[in-house]
Coordinates of C-alpha atoms and ligand atoms in Angstrom, one line a residue:
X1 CA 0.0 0.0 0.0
X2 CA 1.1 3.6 -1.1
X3 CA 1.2 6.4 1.1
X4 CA -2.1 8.1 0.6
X5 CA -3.6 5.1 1.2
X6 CA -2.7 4.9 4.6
X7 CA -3.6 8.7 5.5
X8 CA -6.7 8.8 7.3
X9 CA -9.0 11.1 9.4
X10 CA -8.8 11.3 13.3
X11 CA -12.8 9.8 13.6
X12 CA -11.3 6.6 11.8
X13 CA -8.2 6.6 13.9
X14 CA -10.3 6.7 16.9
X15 CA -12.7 4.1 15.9
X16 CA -9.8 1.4 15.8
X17 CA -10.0 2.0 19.7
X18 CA -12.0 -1.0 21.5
X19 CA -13.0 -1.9 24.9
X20 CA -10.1 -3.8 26.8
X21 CA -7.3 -2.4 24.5
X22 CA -3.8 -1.3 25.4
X23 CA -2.4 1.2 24.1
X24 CA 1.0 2.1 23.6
X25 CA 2.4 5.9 22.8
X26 CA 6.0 7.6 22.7
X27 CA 8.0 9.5 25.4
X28 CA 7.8 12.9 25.4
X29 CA 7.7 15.1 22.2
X30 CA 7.2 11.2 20.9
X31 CA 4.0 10.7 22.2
X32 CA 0.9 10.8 19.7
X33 CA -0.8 14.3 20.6
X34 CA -3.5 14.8 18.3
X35 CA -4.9 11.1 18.7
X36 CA -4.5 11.5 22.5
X37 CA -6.3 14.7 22.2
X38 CA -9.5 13.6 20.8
X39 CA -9.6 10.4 22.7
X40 CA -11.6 10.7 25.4
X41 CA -14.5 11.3 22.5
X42 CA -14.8 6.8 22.7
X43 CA -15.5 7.1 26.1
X44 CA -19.0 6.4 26.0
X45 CA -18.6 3.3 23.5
X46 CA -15.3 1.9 24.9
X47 CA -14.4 0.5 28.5
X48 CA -11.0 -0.6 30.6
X49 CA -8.7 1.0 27.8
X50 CA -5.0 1.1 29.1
X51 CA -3.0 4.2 27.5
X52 CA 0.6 3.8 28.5
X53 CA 3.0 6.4 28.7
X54 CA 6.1 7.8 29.7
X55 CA 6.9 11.6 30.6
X56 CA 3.6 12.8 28.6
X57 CA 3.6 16.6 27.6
X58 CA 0.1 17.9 27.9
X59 CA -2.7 17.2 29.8
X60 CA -4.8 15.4 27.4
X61 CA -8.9 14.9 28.3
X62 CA -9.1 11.6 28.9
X63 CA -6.9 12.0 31.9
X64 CA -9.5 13.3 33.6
X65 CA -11.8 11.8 36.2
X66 CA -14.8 12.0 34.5
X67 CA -13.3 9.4 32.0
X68 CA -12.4 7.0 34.7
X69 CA -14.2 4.3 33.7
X70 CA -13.1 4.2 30.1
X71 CA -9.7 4.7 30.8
X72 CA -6.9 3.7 32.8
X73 CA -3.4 5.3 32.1
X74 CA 0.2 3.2 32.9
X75 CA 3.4 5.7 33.6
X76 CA 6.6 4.6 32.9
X77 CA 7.4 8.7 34.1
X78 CA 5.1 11.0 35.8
X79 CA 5.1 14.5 34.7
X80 CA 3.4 17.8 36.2
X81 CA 0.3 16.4 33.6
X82 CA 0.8 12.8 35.4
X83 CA 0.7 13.9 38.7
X84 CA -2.3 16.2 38.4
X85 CA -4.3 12.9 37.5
X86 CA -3.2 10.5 39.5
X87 CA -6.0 12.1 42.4
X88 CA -8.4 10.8 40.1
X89 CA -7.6 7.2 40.9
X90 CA -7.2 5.6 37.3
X91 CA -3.5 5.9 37.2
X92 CA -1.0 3.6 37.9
X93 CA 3.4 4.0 37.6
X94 CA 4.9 1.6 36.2
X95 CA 8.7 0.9 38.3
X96 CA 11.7 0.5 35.7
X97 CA 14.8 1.2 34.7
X98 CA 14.3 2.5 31.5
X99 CA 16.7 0.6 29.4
X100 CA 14.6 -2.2 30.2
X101 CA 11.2 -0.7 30.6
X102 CA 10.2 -1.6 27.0
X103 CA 11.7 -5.2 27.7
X104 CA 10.0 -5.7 30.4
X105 CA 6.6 -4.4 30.0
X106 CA 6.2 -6.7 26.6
X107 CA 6.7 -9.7 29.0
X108 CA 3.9 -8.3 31.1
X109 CA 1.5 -7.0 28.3
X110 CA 1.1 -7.2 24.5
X111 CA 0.3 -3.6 22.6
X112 CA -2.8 -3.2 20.4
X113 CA -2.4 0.0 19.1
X114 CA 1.2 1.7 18.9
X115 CA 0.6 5.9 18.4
X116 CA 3.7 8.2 18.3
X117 CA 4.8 11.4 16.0
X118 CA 7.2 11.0 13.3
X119 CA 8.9 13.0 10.5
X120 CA 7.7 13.5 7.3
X121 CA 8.5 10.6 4.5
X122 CA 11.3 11.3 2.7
X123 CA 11.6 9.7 -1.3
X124 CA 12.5 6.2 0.0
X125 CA 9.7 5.8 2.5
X126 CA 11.2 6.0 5.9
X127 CA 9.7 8.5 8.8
X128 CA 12.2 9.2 11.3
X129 CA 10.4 8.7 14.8
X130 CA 12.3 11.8 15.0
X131 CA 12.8 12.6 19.1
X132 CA 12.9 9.3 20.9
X133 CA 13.7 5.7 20.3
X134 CA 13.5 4.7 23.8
X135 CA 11.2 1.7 23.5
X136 CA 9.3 2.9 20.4
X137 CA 10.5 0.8 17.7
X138 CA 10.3 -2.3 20.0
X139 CA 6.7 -1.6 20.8
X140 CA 5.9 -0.7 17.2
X141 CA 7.4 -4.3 16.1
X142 CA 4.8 -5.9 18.6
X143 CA 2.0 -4.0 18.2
X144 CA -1.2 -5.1 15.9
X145 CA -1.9 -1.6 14.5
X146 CA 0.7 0.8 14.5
X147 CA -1.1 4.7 13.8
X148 CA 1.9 7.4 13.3
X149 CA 1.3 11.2 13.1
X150 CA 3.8 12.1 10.0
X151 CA 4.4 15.9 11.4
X152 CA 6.3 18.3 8.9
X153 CA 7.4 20.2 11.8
X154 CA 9.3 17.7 13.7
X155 CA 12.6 17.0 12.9
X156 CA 14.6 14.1 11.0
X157 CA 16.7 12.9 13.2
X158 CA 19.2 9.3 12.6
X159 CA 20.5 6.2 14.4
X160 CA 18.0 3.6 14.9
X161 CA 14.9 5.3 14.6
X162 CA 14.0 5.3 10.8
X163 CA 10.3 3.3 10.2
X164 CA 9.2 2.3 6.6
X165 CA 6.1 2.7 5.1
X166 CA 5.4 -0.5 5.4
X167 CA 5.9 -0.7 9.1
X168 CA 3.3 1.5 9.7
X169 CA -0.8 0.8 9.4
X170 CA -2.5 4.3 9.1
X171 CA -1.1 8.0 9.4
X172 CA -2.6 10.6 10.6
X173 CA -0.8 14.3 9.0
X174 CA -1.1 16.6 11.5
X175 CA 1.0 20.1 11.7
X176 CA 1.5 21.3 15.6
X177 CA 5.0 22.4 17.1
X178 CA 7.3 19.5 18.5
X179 CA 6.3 20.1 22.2
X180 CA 9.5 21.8 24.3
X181 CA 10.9 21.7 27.5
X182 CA 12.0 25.2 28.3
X183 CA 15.5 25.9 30.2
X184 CA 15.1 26.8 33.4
X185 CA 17.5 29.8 34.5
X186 CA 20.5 29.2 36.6
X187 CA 20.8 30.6 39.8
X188 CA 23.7 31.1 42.5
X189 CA 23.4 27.3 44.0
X190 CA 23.5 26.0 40.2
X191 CA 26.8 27.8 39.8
X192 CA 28.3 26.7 43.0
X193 CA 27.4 23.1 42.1
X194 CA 28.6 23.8 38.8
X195 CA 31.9 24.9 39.5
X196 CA 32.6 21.6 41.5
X197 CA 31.6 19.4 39.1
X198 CA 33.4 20.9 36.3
X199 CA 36.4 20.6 38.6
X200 CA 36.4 16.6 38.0
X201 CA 35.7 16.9 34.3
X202 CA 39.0 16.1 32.0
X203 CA 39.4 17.4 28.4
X204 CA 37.8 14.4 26.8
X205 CA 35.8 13.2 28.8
X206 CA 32.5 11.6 27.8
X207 CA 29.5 12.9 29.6
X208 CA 25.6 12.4 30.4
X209 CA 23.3 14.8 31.9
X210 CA 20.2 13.9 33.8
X211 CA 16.5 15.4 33.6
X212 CA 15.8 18.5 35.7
X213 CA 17.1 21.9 36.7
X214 CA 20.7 21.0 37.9
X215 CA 22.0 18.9 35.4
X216 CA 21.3 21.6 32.7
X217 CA 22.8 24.3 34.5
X218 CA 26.1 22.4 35.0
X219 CA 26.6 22.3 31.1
X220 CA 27.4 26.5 31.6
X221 CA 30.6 24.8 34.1
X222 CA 31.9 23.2 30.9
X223 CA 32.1 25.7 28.4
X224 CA 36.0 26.1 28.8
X225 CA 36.7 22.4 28.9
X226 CA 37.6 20.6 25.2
X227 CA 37.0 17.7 23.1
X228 CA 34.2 16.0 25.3
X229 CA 32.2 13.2 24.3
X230 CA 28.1 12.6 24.6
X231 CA 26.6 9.3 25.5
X232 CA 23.5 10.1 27.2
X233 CA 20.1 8.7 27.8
X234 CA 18.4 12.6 27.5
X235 CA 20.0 14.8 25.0
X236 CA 19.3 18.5 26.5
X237 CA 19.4 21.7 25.3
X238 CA 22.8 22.0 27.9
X239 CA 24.6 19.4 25.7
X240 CA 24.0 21.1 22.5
X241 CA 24.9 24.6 23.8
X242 CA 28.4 22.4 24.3
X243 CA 28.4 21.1 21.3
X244 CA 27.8 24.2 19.5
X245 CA 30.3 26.3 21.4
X246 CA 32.3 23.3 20.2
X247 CA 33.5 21.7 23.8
X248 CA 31.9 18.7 22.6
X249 CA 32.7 16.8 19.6
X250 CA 33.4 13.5 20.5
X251 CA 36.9 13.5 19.2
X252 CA 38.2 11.4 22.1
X253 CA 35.5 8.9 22.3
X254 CA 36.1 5.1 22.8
X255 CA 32.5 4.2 21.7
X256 CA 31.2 5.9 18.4
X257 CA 33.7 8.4 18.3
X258 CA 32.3 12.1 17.0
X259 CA 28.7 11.0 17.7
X260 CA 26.8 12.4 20.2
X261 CA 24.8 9.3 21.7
X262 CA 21.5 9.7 23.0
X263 CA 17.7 7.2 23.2
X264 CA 15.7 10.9 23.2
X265 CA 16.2 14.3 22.7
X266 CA 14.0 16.9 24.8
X267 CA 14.1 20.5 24.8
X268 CA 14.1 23.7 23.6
X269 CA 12.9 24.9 19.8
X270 CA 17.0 25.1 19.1
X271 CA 17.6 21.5 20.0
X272 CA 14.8 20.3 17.8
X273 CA 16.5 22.6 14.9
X274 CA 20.2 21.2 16.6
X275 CA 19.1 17.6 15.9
X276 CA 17.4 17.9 12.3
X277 CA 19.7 16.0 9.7
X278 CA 22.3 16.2 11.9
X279 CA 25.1 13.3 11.4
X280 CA 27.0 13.6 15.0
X281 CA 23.6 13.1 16.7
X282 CA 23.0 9.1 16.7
X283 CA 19.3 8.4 18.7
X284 CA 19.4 4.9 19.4
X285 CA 17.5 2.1 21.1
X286 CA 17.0 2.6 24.7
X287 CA 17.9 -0.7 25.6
X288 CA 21.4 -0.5 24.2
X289 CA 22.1 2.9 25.0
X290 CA 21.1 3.0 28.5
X291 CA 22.7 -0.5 29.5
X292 CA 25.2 -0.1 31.9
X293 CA 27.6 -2.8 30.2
X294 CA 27.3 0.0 26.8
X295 CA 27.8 3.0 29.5
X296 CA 30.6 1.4 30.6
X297 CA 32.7 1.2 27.0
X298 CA 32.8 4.9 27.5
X299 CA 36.5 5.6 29.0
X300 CA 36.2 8.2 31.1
X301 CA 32.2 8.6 31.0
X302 CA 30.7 11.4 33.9
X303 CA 27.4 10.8 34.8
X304 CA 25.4 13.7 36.3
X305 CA 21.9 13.6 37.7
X306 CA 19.9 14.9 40.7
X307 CA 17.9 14.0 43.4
X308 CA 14.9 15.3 45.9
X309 CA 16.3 13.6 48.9
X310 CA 19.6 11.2 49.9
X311 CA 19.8 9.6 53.7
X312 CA 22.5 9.6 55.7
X313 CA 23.6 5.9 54.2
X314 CA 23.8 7.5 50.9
X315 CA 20.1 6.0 49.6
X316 CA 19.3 8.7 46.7
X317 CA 15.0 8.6 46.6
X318 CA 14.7 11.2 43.3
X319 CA 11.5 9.7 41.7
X320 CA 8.7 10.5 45.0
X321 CA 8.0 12.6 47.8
X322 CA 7.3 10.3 50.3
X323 CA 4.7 7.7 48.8
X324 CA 3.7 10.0 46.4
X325 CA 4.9 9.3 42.7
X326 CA 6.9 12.5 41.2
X327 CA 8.6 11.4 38.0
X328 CA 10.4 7.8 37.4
X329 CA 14.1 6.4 38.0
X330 CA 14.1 6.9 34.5
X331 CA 18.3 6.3 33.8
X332 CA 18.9 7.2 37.0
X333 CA 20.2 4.2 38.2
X334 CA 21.6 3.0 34.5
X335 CA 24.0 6.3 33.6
X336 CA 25.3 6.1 37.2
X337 CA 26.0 2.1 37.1
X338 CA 27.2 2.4 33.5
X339 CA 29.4 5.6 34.6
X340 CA 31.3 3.6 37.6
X341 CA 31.9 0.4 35.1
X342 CA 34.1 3.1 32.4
X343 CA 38.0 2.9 32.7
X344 CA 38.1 6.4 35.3
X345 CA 34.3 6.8 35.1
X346 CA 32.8 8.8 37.5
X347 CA 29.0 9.3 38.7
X348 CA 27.9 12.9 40.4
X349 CA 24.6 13.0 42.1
X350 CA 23.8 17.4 42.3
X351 CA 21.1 18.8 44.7
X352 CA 20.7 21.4 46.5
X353 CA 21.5 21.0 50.4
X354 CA 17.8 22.2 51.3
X355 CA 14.0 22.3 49.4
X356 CA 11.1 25.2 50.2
X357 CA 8.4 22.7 51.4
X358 CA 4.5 23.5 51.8
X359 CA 4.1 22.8 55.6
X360 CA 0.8 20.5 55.1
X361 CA -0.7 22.1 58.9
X362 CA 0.2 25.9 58.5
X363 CA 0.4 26.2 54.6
X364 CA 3.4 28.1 54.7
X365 CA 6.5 26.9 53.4
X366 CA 9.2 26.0 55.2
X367 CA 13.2 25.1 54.7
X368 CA 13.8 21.6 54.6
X369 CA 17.2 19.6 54.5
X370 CA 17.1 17.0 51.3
X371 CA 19.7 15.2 53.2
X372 CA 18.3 13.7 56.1
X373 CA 18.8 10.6 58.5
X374 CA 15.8 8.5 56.8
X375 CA 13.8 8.9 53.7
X376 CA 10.1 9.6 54.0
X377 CA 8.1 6.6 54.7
X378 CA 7.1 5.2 51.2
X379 CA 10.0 6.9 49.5
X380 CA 11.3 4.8 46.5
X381 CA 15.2 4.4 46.2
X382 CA 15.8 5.0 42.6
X383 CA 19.7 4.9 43.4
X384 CA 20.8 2.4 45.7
X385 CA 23.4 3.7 48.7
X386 CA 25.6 0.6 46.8
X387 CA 25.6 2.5 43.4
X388 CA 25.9 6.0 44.7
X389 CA 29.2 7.8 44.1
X390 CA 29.8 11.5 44.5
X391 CA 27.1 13.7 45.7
X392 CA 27.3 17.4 45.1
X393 CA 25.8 20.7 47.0
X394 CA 26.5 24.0 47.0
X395 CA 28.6 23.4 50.1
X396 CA 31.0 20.6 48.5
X397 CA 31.4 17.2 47.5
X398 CA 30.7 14.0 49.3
X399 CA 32.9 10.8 47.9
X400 CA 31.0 7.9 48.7
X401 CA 32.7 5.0 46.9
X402 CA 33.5 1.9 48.9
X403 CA 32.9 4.4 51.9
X404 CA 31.1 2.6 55.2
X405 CA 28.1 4.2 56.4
X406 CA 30.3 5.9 59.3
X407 CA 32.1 8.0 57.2
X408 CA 29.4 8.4 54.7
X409 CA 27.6 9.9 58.2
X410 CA 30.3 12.1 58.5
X411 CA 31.2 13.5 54.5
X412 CA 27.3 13.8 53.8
X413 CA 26.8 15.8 56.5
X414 CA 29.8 18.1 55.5
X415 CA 27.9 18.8 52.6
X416 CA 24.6 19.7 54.3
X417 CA 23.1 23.3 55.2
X418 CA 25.2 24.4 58.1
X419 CA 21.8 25.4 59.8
X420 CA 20.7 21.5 59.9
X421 CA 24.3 20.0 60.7
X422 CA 23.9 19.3 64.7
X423 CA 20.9 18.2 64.1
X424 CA 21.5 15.7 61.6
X425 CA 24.3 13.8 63.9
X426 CA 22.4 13.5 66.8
X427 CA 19.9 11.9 64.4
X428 CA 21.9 9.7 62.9
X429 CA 23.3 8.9 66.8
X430 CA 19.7 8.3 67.6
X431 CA 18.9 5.7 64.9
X432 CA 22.6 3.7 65.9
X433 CA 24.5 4.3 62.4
X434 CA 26.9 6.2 64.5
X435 CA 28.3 5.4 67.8
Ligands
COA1 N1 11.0 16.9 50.1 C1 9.8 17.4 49.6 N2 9.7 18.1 48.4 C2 10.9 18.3 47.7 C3 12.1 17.8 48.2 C4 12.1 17.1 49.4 N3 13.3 16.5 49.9 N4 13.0 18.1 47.3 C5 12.4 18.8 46.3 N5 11.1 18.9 46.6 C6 10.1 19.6 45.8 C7 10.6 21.0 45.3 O1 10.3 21.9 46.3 C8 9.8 21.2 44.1 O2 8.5 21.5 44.4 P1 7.7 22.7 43.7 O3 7.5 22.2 42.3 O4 6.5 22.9 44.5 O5 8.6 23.9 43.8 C9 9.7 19.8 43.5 O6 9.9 18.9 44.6 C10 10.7 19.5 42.3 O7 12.0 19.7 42.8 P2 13.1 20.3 41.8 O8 14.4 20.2 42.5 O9 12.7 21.6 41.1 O10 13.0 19.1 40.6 P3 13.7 19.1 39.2 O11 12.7 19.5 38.2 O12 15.0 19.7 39.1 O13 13.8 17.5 39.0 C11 14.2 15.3 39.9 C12 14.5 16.7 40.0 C13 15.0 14.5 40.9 C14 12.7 15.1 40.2 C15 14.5 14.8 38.4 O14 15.8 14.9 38.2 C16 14.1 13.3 38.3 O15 13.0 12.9 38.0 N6 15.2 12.4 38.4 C17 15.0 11.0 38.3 C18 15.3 10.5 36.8 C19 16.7 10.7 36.4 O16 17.6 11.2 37.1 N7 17.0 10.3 35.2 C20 18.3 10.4 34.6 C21 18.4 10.3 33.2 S1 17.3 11.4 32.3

């Protein structure tokens, strides 16, 4: 079948949809907007459909609680959309690490419907999935209808994330912007935390930056280092400022040398232009990319991520706050594994020393310390006190490895607020992991 032949309108796209399905879209700017957008309008005929997701952009309709009985949503990553529904009670996250979370969900579930943007077709018939191939391709292989939303506006990106015509059942054409993730500004702790980092990062080095604030501010630390490498799960709009200024280009890489390595790219309107037919950016499979074995080919690979709150024992809980689901492990635990198995491969944890917390009896919010004796009750470890290395705030550096949990007592709480030090030991006296 041709091209035009598979175009069809959104009503016929959504009247695929039955009771009982499962659904399957892509991360991020990957996931299928315009289908998700309309679908709530099966409600009434459909019932017990699973949409599942990871690190969804907008807060589609069907989310809502109204639709509860017609749909159930699965999160491989929350986001602010994510945790807005999950009050509503027909939510559910889905633990992994994501090099495996494709893996292991096709074990669990089989996909009925695959929806994700793409590229437009260029003259041999490919799409490019364009932004992510973190489990895409290996869900589109297994579904039994695979729906794509050919998108002039995203961009065409290479690796292992091109998809033939004949791969795919029914397109939708659809026109909207490639959803962004905007930068947010750095401030004085960034800088500090900055500055420390960059003091462990070699010319030539290979790095990886993490989701959130931190990581992305640390990439304005590196700007007078040279010829460093990218093999990363996220690529950010950090990383290609580097790559631009020309810090990185992967000249001294041991693993795809001059390729920036990356399973997604999520960002700014710049990094979407950055990635479009650009031959040092390889997006490949999640699975390969993220596993710590591939990591750890990288000689001299940094991993840098963050974390909302790290005990005394070095237990890094960045995904909840308390029982309550925030965003995922996500690579978390991968880049940091994969970082400590390079030839002089380091992992950095980076978070600020304290967090501005709603006080859930006055309303007011109040200074908390993120480093603290014991997680919240319910907190999920997404980086285990064995696979923790250095940890980083704006009042120094922490170096866990091969550490006991004495000294780990001791260098962590270095590194806390000043205001919270005292307090901390005789803490950590009361619960017996000092003497
Ligand atoms: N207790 C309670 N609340 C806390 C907290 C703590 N210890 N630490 C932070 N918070 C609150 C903040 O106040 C903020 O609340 P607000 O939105 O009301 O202001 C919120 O949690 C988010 O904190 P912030 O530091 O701004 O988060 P971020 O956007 O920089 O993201 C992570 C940080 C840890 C959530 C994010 O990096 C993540 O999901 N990491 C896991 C995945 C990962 O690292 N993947 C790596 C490869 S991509």
């Amino acid at each position: 079948m041709d091209y035009s032949s598979k175009v069809i309108t959104i009503e016929k796209a959504l009247e695929l949809v039955k009771s009982n399905d499962q659904i399957v879209t892509g991360l991020g700017a990957a996931e299928g907007k315009e289908f998700l957008k309309h679908l709530h309008q099966v409600a009434e005929r459909v019932s017990n459909v699973t949409v599942t997701n990871c690190l969804p952009m907008s807060d589609f309709p069907f989310m809502k609680e109204e639709y509860k009985a017609s749909f159930f949503i699965d999160g491989w990553f929350y986001s602010p959309a994510l945790r807005k529904a999950h009050k509503n009670g027909n939510i559910s996250f889905i633990p992994n690490h994501l090099h495996l979370a494709g893996a292991k969900r096709l074990f669990h579930v089989k996909p009925n419907i695959y929806v994700g943007s793409a590229s437009k077709v260029d003259k041999h018939g490919f799409v490019s999935l364009s932004t992510s191939n973190t489990y895409e391709k290996r869900m589109i292989e297994a579904a039994d209808i695979v729906i794509i939303e050919v998108n002039p506006n995203f961009p065409v990106t290479y690796g292992d994330l091109e998809l033939h015509l004949d791969q795919i059942d029914y397109i939708l054409e659809v026109d909207y912007p490639v959803p962004v993730l905007p930068d947010a500004p750095s401030n004085e702790k960034d800088i500090l935390i900055g500055k420390q980092i960059a003091a462990f990062v070699q010319d030539g080095d290979c790095i990886q930056f993490g989701i959130g604030g931190i990581p992305n501010a640390v990439a304005n630390a590196l700007v007078d280092k040279k010829d460093l490498g990218v093999h990363t799960e996220m690529l950010t709009s950090g990383l290609m400022k580097l790559a631009k200024l020309g810090v990185v280009n992967g000249s001294k890489k041991t693993l795809h040398r001059g390729k920036m390595v990356c399973t997604f790219a999520l960002g700014t309107d710049e990094l979407y232009d950055f990635i479009d037919q650009n031959p040092s950016v390889l997006i490949l499979d999640g699975n390969y990319v993220n596993d710590p074995a591939i990591i750890g080919q990288n000689d001299n690979q940094i991993s840098i991520n963050t974390t909302l709150e790290i005990d005394l024992t070095g237990q890094c809980c960045s995904e909840s706050i308390g029982s309550v689901q925030f965003s995922g492990t996500g690579g978390q635990a991968d880049t940091a594994i994969g970082a400590q198995k390079a030839k002089n491969g380091k992992s950095f944890i980076a978070l600020y020393s304290t967090a501005m917390v709603k006080n859930s009896e006055t309303g007011e919010r109040e200074e908390i310390s993120k480093i603290v004796p014991q997680l919240k009750p319910g907190a999920a470890v997404s980086l285990s006190r064995n696979d923790v290395d250095y940890v980083v705030t704006e009042y120094g550096v922490a170096a866990l490895r091969g550490t006991n949990i004495r000294e780990r007592v001791e260098r962590l709480i270095q590194i806390a607020h000043p205001k919270f030090r005292e307090e901390l030991y005789q803490q950590a006296k009361e619960i017996g992991i000092v003497g």
